[in-house]
Coordinates of N, CA and C in Angstrom, one line a residue:
X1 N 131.4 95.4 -25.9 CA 130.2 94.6 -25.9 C 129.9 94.3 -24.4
X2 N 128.4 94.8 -24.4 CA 128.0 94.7 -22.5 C 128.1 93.4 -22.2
X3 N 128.4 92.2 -21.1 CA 128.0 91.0 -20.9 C 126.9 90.3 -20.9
X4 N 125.8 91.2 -21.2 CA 124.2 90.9 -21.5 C 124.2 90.6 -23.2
X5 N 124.9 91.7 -23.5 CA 125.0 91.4 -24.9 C 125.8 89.9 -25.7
X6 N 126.8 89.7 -24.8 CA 128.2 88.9 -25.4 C 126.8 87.7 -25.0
X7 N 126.0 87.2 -24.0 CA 125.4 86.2 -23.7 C 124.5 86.0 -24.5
X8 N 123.8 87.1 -24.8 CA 122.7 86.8 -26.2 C 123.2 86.4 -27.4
X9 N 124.4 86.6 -27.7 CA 125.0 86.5 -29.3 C 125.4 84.8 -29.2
X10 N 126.4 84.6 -27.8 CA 126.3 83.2 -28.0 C 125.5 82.1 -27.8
X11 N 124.1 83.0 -27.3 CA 123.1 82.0 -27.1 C 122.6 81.8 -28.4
X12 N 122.4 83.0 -29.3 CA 122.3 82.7 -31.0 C 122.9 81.5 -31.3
X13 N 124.3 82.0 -31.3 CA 125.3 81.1 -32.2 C 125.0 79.7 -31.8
X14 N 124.3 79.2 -30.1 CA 124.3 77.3 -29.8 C 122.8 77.7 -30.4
X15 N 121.9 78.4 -30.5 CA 120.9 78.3 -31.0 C 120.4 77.5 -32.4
X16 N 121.6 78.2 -33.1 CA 121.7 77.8 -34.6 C 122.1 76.6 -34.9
X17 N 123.4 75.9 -34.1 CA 123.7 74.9 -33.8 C 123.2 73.7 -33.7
X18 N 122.1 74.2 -32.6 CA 121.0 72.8 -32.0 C 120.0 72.9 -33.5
X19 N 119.4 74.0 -34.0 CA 118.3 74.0 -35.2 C 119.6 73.0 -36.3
X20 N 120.9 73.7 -36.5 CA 120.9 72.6 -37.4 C 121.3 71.0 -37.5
X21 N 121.6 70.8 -36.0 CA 121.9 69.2 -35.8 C 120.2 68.5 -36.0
X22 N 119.1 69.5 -35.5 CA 117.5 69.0 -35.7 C 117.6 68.8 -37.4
X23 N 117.9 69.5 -38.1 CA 117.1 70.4 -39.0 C 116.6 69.0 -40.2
X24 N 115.2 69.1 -40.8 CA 115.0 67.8 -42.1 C 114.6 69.0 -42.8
X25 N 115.1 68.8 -43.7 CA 114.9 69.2 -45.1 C 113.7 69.1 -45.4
X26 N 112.7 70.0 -46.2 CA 111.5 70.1 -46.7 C 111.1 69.0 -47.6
X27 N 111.9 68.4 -48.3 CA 111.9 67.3 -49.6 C 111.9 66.1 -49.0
X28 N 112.6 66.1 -47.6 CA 112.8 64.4 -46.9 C 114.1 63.7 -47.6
X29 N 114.3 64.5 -48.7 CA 115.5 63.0 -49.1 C 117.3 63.7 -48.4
X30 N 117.9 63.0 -47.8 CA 119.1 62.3 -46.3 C 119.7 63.5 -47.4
X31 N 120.2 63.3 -48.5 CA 121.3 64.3 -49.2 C 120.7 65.7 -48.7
X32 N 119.8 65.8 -49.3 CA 119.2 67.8 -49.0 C 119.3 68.3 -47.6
X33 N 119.1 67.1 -46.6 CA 119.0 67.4 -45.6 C 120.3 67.7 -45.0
X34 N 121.2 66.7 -45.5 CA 122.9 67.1 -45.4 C 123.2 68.5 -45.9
X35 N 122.9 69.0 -46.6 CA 123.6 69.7 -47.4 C 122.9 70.9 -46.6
X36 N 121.3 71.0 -46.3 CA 121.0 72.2 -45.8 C 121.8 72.4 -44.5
X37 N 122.1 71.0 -43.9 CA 123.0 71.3 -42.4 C 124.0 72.2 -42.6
X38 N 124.6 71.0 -43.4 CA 125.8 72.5 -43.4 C 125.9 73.5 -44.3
X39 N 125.0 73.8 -45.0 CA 124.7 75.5 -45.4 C 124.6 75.8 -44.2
X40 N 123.9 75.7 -42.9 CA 123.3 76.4 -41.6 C 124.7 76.7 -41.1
X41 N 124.9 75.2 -40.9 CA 126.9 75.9 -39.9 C 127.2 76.6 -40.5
X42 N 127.6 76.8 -42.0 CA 128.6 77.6 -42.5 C 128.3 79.1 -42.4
X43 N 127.1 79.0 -42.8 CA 126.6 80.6 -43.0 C 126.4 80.8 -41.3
X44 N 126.7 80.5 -40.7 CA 126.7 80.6 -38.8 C 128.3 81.3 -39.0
X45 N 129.0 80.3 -39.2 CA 130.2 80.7 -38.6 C 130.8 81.9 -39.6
X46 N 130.4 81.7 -41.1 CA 130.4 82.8 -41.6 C 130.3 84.1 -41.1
X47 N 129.2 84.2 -40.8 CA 129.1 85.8 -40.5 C 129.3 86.3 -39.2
X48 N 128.9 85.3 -38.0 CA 129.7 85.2 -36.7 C 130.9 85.6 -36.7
X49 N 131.9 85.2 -37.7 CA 133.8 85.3 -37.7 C 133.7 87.0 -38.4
X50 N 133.0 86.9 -39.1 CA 132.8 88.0 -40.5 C 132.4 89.6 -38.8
X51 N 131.8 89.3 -38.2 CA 131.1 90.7 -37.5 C 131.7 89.9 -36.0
X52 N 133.0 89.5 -35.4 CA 133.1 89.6 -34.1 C 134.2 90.8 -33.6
X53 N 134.7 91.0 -34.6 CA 134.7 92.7 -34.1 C 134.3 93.9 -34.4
X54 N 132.7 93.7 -34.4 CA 132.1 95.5 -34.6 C 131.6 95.7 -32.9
X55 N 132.1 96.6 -32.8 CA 132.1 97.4 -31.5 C 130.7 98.8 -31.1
X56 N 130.0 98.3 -32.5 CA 129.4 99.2 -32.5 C 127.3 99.2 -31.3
X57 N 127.2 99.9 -30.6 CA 126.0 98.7 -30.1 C 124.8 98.7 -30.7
X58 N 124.8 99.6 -31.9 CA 123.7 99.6 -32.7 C 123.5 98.9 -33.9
X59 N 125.1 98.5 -34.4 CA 125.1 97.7 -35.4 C 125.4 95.9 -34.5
X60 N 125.4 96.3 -33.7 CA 125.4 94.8 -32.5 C 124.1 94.4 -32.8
X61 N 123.1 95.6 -32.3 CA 121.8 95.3 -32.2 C 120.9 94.6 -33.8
X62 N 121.3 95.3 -34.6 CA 121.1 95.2 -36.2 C 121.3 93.5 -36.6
X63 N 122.5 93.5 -36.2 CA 122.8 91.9 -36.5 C 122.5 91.2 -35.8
X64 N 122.0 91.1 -34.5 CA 121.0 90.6 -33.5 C 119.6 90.3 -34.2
X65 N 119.5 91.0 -34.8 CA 117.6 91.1 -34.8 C 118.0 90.7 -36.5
X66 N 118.8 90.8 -37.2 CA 118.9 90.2 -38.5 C 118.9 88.6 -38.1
X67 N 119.8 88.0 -36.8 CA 120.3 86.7 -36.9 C 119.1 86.1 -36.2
X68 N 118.2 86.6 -35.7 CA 116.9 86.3 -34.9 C 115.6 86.1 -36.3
X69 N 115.8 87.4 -37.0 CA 114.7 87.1 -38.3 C 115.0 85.6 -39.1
X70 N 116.3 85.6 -39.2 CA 116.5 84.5 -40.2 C 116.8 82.6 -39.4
X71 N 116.4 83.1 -38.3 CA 116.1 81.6 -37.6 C 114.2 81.4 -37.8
X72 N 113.6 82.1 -37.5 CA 112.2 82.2 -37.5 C 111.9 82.0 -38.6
X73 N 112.0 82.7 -39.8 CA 111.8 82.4 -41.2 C 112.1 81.3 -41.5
X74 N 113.5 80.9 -41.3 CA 114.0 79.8 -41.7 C 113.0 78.4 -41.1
X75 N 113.0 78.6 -39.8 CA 112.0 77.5 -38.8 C 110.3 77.3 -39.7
X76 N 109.9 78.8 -40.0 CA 108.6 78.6 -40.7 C 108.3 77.9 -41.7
X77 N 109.2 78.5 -42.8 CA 109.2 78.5 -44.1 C 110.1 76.8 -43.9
X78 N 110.5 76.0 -43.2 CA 111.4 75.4 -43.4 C 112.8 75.4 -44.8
X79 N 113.1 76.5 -44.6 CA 114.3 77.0 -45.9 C 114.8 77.4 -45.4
X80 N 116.2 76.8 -45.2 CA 117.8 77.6 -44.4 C 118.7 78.6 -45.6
X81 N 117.6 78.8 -46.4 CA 118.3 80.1 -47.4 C 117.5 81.1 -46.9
X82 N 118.5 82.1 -47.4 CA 117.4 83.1 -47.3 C 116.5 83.7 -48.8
X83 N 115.3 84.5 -48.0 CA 114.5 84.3 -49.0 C 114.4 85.8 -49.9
X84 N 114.0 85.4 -51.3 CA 114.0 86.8 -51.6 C 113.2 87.9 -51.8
X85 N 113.9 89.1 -52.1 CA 112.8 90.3 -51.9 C 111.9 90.2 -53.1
X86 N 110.9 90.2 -52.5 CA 109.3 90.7 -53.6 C 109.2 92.1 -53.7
X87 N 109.4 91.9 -55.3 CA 109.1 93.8 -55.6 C 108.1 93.5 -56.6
X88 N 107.2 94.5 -56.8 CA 106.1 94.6 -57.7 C 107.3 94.5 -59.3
X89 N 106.2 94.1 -60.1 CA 106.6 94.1 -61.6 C 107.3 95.5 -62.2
X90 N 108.3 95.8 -63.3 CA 108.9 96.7 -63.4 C 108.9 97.9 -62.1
X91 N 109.3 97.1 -61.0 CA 109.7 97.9 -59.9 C 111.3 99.0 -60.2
X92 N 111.7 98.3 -61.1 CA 113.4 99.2 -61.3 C 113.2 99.4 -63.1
X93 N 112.0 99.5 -63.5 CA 112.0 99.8 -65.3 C 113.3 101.3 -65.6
X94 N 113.3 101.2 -66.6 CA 114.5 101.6 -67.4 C 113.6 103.0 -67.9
X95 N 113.6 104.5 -67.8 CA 112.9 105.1 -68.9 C 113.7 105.8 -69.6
X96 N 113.5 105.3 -70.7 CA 114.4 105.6 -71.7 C 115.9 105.6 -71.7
X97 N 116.3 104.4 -71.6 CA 117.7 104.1 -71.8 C 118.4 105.2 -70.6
X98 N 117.7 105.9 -69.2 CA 117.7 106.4 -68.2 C 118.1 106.0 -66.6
X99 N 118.8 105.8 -66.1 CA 118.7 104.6 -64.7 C 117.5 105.7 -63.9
X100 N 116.5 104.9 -63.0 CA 116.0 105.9 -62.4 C 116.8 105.7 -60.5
X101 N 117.2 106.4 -60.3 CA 117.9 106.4 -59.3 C 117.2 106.7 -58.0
X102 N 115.7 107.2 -57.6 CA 115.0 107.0 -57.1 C 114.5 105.9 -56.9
X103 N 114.2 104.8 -57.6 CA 113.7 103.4 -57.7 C 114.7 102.7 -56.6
X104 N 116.3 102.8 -57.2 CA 117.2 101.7 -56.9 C 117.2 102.2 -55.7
X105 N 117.5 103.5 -55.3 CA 117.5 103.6 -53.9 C 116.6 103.1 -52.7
X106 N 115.2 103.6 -53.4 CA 113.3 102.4 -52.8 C 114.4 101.1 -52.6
X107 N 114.6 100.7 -53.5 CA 114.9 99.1 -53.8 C 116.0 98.5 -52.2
X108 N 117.0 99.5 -52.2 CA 118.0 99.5 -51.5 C 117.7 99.4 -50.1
X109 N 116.1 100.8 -49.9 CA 115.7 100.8 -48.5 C 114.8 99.5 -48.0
X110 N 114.1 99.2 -49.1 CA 113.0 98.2 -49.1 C 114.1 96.4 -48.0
X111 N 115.2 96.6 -48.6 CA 115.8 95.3 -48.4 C 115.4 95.1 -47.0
X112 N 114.7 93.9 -46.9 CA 114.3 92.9 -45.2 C 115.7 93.1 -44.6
X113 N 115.7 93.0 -43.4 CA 116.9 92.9 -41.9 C 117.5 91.7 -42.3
X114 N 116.7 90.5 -42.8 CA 117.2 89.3 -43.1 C 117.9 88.9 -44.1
X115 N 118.3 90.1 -45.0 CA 119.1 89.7 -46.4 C 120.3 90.9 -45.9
X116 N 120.5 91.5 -44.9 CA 121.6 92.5 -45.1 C 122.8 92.1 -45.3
X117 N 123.4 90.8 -44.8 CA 124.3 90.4 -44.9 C 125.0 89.7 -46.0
X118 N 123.6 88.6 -46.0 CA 123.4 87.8 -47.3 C 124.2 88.3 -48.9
X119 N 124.0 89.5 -49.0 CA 124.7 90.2 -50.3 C 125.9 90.3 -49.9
X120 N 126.6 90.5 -48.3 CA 127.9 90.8 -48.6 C 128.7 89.5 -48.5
X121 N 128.3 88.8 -47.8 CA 129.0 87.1 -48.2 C 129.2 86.8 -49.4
X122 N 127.6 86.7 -49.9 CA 127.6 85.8 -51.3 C 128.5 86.7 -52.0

């Protein structure tokens, strides 16, 4: 990891930090707002511990711009979850007791930067 890089990642990581010592809850009530705090830390240090050694600079870059989407969203939407994918109605239908394997794969490419991780934690 270049030194430009290692600086950006930990500017993330106090980034997240300061959003969640700010952060109020959408609802206003003291409990939600606790609880989303430390959803934020955890799922920080989560995936932070989870990816500090990929060496890779493209999948550096990937989790960069995943951990960048899900501060913005999060900030907008005020929701420190992440959010989920919108697929049209019978987006993955069944024909005839058949899997269509073209669909799941759509389904697979379709997934936002912001949930890549999301599936392998949870």
């Amino acid at each position: 990891m270049t030194p430009a890089t290692r600086q950006k990642v930990l500017g993330l990581y106090r980034k997240i930090f300061q959003i969640a010592k700010k952060w109020q809850s959408a609802s206003g009530q003291a409990e939600d707002t606790i609880k989303e705090k430390e959803y934020i830390k955890n799922e920080a240090r989560t995936l932070f511990r989870k990816n500090k050694h990929v060496t890779d600079p493209k999948l550096i870059e990937q989790c960069i711009e995943e951990c960048e989407a899900r501060i913005e969203i999060g900030l907008h939407y005020n929701i420190p979850y992440p959010r989920p994918i919108h697929l049209p109605p019978m987006g993955l239908a069944h024909k005839q007791g058949r899997t269509l394997r073209h669909q799941e794969k759509l389904r697979k490419i379709s997934k936002p930067i912001y949930l890549k991780s999301h599936d392998e934690v949870s």
